[in-house]
Coordinates of C-alpha atoms and ligand atoms in Angstrom, one line a residue:
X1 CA 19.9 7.5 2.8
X2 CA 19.5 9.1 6.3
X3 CA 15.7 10.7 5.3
X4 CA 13.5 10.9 8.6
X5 CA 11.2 8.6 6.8
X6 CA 14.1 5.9 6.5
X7 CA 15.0 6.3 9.9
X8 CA 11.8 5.9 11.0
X9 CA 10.6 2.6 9.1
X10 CA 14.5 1.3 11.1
X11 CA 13.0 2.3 14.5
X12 CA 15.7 4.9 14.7
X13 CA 15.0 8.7 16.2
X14 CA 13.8 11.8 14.4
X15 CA 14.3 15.1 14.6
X16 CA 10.1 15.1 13.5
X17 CA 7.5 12.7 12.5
X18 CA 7.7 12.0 8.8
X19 CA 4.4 12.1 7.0
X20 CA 2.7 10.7 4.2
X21 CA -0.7 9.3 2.9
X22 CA -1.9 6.4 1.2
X23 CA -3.1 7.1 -2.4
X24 CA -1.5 10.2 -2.3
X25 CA -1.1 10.7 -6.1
X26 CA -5.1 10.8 -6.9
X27 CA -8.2 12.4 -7.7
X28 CA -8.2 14.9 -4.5
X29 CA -5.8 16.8 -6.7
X30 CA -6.7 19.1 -10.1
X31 CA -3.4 18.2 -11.1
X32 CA -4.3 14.6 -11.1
X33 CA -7.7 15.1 -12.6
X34 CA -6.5 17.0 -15.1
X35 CA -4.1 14.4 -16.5
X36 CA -6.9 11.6 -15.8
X37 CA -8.9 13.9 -18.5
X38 CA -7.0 12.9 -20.9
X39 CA -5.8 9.6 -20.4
X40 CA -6.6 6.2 -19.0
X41 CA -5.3 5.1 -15.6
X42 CA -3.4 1.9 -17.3
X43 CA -2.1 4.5 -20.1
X44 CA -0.9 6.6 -17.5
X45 CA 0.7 3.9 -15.4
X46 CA 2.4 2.7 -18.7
X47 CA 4.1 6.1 -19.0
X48 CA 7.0 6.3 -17.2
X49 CA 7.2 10.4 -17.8
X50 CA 3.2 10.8 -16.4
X51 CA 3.4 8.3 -13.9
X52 CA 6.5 10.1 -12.5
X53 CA 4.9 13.3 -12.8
X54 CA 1.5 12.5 -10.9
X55 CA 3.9 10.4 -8.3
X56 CA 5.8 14.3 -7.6
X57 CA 2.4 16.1 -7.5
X58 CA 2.0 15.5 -3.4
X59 CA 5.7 16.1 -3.3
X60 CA 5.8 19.4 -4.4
X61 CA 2.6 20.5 -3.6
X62 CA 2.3 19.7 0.3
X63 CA 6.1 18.6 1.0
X64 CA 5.2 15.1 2.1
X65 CA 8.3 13.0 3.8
X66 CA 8.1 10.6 0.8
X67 CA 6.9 9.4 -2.6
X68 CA 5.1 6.0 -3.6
X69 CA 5.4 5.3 -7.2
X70 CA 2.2 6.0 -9.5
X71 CA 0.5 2.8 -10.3
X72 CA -1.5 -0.1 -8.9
X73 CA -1.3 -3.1 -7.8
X74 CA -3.1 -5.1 -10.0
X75 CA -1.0 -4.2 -13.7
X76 CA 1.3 -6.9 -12.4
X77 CA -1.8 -9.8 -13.0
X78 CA -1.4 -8.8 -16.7
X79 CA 1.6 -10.0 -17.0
X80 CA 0.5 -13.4 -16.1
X81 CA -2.4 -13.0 -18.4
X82 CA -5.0 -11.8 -17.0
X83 CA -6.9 -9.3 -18.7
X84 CA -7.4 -6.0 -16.4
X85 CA -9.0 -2.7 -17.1
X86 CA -9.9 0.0 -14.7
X87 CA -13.5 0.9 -15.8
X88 CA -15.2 4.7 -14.6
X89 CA -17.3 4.4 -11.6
X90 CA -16.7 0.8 -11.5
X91 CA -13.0 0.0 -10.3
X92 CA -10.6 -2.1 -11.7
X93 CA -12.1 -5.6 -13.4
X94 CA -11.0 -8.5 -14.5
X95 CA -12.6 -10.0 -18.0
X96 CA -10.8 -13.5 -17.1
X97 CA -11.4 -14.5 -13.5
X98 CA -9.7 -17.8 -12.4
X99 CA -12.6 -20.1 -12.1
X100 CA -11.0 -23.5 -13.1
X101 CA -8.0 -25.1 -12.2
X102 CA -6.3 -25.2 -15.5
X103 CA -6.2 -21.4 -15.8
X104 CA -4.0 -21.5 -12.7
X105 CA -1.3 -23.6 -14.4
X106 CA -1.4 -21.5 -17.3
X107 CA -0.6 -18.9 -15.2
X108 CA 2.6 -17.3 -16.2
X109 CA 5.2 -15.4 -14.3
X110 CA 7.3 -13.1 -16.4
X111 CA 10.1 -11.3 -15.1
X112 CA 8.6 -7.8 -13.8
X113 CA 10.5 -6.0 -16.5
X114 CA 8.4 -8.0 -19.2
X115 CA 5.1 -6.4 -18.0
X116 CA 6.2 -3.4 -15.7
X117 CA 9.0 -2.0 -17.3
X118 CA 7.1 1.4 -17.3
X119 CA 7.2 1.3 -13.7
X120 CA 10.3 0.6 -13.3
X121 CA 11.3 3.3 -15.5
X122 CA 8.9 5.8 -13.8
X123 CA 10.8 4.6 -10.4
X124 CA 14.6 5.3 -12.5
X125 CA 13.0 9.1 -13.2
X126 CA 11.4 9.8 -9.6
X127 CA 14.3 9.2 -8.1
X128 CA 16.9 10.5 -10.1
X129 CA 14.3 13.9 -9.2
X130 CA 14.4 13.2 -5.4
X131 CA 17.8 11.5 -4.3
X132 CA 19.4 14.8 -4.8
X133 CA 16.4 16.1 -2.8
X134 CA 16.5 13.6 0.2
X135 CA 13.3 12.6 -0.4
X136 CA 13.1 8.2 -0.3
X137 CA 10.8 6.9 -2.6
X138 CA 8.6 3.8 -1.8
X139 CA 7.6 0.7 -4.5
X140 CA 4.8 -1.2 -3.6
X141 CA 3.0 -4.4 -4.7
X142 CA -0.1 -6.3 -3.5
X143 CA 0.1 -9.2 -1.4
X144 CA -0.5 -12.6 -2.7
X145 CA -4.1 -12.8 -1.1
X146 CA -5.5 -9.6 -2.0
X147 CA -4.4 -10.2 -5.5
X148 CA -5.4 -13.6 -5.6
X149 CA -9.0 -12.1 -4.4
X150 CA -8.9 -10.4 -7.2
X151 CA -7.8 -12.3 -9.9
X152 CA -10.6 -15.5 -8.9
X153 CA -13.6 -13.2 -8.3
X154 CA -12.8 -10.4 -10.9
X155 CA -13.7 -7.4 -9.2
X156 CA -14.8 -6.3 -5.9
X157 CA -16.7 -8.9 -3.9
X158 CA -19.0 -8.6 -0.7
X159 CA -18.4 -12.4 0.6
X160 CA -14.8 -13.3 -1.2
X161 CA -17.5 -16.6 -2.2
X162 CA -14.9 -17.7 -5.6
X163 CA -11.9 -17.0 -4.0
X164 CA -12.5 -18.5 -0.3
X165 CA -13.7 -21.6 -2.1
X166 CA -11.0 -22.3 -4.0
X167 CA -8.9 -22.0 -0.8
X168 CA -10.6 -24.2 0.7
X169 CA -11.6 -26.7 -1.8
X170 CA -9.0 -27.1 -3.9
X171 CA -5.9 -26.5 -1.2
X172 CA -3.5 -27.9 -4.1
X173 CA -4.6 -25.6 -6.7
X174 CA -4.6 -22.7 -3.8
X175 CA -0.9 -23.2 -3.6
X176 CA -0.2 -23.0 -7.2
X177 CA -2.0 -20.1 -7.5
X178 CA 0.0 -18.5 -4.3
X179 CA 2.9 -19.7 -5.1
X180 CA 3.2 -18.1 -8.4
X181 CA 1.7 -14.3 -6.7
X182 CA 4.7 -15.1 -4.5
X183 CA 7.5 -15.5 -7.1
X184 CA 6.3 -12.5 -9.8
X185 CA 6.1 -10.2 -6.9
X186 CA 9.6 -10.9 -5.2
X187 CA 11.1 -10.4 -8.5
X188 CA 8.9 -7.2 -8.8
X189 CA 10.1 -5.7 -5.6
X190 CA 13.6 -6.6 -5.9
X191 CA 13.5 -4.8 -9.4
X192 CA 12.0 -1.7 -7.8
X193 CA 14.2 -1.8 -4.7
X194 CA 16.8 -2.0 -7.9
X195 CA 15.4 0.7 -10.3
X196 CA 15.4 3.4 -7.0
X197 CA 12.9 2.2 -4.9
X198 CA 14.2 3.0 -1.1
X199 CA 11.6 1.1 0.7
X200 CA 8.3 -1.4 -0.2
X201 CA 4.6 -1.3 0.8
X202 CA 3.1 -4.5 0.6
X203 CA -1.1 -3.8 0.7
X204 CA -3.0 -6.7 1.8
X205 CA -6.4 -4.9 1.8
X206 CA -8.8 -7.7 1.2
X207 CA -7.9 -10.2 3.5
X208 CA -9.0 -8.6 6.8
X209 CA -12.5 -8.5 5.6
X210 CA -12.6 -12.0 4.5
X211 CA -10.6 -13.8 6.9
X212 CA -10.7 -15.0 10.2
X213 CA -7.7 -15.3 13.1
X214 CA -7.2 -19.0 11.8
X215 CA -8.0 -19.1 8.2
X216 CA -5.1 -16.1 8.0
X217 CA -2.7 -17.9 9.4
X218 CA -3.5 -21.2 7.6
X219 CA -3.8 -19.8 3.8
X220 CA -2.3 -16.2 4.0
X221 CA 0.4 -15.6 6.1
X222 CA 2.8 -18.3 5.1
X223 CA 2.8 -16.6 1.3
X224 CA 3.0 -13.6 3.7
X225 CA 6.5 -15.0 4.9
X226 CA 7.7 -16.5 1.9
X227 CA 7.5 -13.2 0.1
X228 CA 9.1 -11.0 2.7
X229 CA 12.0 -13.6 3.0
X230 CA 12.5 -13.7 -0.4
X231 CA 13.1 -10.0 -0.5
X232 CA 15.1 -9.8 1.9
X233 CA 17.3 -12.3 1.2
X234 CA 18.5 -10.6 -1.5
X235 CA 17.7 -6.3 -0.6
X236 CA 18.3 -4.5 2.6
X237 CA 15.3 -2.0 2.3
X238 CA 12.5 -2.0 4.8
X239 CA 9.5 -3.5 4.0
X240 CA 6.6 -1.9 5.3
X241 CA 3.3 -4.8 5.4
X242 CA -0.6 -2.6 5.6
X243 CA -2.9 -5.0 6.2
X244 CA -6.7 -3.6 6.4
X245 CA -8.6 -5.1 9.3
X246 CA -5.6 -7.4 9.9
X247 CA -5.7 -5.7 13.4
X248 CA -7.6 -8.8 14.9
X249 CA -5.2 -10.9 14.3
X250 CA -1.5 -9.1 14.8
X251 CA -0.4 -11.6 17.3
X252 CA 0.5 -13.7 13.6
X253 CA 0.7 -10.7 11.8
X254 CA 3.7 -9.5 13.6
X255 CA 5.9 -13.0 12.9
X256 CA 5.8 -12.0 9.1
X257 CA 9.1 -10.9 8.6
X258 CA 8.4 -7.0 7.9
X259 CA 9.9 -3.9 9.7
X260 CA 7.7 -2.0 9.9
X261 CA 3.3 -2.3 10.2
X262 CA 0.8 -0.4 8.3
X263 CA -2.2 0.0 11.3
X264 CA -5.9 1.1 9.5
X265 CA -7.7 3.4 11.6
X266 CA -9.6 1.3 13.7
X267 CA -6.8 0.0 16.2
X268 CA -5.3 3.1 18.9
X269 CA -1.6 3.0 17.9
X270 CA -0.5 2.1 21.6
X271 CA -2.8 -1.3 21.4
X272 CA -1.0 -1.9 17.9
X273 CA 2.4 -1.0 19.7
X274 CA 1.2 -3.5 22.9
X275 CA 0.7 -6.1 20.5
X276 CA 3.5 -5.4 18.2
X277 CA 5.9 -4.6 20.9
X278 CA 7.8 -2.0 21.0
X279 CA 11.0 -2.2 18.7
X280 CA 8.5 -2.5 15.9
X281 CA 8.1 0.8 13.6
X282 CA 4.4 1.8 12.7
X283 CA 2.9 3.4 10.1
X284 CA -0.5 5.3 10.8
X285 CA -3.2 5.7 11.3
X286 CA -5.3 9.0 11.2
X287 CA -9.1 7.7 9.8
X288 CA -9.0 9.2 6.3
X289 CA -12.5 10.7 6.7
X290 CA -11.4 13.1 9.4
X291 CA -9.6 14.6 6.5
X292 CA -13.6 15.7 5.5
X293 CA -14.2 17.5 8.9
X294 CA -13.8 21.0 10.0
X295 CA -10.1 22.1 11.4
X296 CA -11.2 21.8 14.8
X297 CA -12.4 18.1 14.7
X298 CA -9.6 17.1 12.0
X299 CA -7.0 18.8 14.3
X300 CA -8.1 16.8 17.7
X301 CA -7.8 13.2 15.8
X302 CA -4.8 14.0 14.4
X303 CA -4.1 14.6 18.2
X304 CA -5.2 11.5 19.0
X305 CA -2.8 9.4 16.9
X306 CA 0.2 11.5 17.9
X307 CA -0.9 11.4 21.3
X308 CA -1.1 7.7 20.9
X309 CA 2.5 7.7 19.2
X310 CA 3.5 9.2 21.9
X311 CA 6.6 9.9 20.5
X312 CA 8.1 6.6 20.1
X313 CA 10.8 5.8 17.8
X314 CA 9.2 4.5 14.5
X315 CA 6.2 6.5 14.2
X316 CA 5.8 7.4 10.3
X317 CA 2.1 9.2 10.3
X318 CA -0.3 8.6 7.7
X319 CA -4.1 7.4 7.2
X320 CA -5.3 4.2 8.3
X321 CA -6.3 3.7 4.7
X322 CA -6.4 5.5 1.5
X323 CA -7.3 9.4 0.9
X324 CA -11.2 10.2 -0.9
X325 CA -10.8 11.8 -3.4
X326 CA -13.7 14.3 -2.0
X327 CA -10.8 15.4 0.3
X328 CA -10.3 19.4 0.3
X329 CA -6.7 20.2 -0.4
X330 CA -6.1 23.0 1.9
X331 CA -6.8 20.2 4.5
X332 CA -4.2 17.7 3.8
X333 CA -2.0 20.6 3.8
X334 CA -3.2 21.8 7.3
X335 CA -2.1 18.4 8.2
X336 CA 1.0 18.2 6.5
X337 CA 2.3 21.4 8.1
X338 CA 0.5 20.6 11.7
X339 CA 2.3 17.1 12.1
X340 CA 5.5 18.9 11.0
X341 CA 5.1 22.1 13.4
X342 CA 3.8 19.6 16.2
X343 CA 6.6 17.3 16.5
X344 CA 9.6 19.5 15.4
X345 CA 12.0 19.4 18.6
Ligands
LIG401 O1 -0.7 5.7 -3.1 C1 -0.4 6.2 -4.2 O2 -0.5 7.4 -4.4 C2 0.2 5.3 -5.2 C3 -0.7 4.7 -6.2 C4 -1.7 3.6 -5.8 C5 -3.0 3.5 -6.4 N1 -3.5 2.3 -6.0 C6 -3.5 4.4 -7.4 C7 -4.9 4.3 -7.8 C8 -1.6 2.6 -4.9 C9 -0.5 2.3 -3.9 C10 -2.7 1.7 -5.0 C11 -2.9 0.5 -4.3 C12 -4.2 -0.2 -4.5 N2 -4.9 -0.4 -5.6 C13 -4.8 -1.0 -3.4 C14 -4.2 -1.2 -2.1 C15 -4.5 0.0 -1.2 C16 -6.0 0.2 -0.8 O3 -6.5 1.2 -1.2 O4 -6.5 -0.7 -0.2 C17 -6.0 -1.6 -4.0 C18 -6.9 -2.5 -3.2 C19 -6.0 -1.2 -5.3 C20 -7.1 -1.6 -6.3 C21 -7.8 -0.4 -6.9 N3 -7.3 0.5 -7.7 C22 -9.2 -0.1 -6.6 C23 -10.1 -0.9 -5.8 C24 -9.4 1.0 -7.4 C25 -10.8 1.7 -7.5 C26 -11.2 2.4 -6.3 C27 -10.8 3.8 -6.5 O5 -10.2 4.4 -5.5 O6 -11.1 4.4 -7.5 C28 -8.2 1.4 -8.0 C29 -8.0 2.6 -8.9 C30 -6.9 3.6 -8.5 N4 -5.7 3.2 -8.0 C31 -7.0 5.0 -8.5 C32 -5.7 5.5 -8.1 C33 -5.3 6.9 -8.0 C34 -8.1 5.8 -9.0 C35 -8.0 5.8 -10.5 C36 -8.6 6.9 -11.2 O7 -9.8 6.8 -11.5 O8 -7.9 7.9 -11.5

């Protein structure tokens, strides 16, 4: 497919800057809400007919330059038996953290179509709807720390104290555990590149904030790289990698194998492109609470990051993390249509 996003996330010109956001299926929407009313995030993330319908919503509402499939990244974990549930107010939790070694080896790690075949399905309907269209659609999956955060310390954590000490007292059992993340989410990418998926977002949100430079490099990014190569040994798609506060450290970042970087908001794009170099495609990084501020404000930072872009080759706009979902509507589509109007040549 020849989609300005696809060109983009290959570094290649554009006749505009595609745009999309991060969580942009989601509660800023009525559409969204009104389907949440009714049923349960993992009921709707089971369905392949609701989860493709929420996953359009953006699309046809505001006219974004691609779709991410409706669903998490934690349904995968179930699969390998650990028993999820997203609670209201609360976030997603886990009722069986991993606390001791043995519940790493019992670990399993099913084929994704055992435990995501609704997904997958749900990726067979979206773009079957958006091929035609010209429209790519991206799969996504968590990377093996931030999923690993998860599945030792249950739910969200201030310190990351389970998880950082299993890492580093029990380096053996830290593998394991990595090891198996890595091998249930190649096969789970691989089957959405296969079911439609024309690009994969791997979020690494969690280990920013508990990392340091050297503890990245020593227990993070190798899992990173093992992942990424494994995908594309066997797929051709790009593979975008959003790490959130990973900004500190994109000197290792950058060696991970992906094609293109997710920057948060924190980082100016041209310091991410100085560090990144420049053949490097980058996806970002408006601060998703200048979506809550008048026009005039929200208008100047979205300024800001194109101005920052500068027009490079490989600039695919979108938030430096995910949309609130106290976000007005008329002002993602003020964006939407300002990016599009802005860099049209
Ligand atoms: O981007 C999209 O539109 C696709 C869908 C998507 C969701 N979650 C839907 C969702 C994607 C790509 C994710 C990724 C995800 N999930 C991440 C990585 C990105 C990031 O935000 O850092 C993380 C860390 C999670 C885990 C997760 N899921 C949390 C912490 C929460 C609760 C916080 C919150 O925003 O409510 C969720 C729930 C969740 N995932 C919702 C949505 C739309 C809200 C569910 C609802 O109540 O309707």
């Amino acid at each position: 497919m020849n989609s300005i996003f696809l060109k983009a996330c290959r570094g290649e010109a554009t006749e505009r800057t595609p745009v999309w956001f991060m969580r942009q299926a989601g509660r800023y929407m009525a559409e969204y809400r009104a389907i949440r009313a009714q049923k349960t995030m993992l009921q709707v993330i089971n369905s392949p007919e609701l989860s493709a319908e929420v996953t359009l919503q953006p699309i046809n509402t505001f006219g974004f330059d691609a779709a991410i499939i409706f669903s998490d990244i934690l349904p995968p974990l179930q699969g390998m038996g650990l028993d999820l549930e997203f609670v209201k107010g609360k976030g997603p939790v886990i009722y069986n953290p991993l606390r001791e070694n043995k519940q790493i080896d019992l670990l399993a790690t099913p084929p994704a179509e055992e435990s995501m075949q609704g997904t997958l399905d749900a990726i067979g309907l979206v773009s079957a709807e958006l091929t035609p269209r010209n429209i790519p659609l991206i799969g996504f999956c968590g990377a093996p720390f931030t999923l690993a955060a998860y599945a030792v310390e249950g739910s969200g954590s201030k310190n990351y104290a389970h998880v950082k000490s299993l890492m580093y007292s029990e380096p053996a059992a830290w593998d394991r555990l990595m090891n198996k993340l890595v091998t249930v989410m190649t096969d789970y990418l691989l089957k959405q590149a296969q079911a439609g998926a024309s690009a994969l977002q791997i979020f690494d949100s969690w280990a920013g904030a508990a990392l340091g430079k050297l503890e990245y490099a020593e227990y993070v990014d190798p899992y990173n790289r093992a992942l990424i190569a494994a995908v594309k040994r066997r797929t051709d798609v790009p593979i975008i990698y959003f790490g959130l506060g990973t900004t500190l450290y994109m000197d290792v970042v950058r060696e991970n194998g992906a094609d293109v970087y997710g920057v948060d908001w924190k980082l100016p794009l041209s310091e991410a492109w100085e560090s990144l170099g420049d053949n490097k495609a980058i996806q970002g990084n408006l601060d998703p609470i200048a979506l809550l501020a008048p026009w005039r404000e929200l208008k100047h930072r979205i300024d800001i990051v194109l101005d920052q872009a500068d027009g490079r080759n490989g600039h695919i706009f979108n938030l430096g993390h995910g949309i609130l979902p106290q976000t007005p509507i008329e002002n993602v589509q003020r964006t939407v249509d300002y990016i599009r109007e802005r860099t049209s040549n």
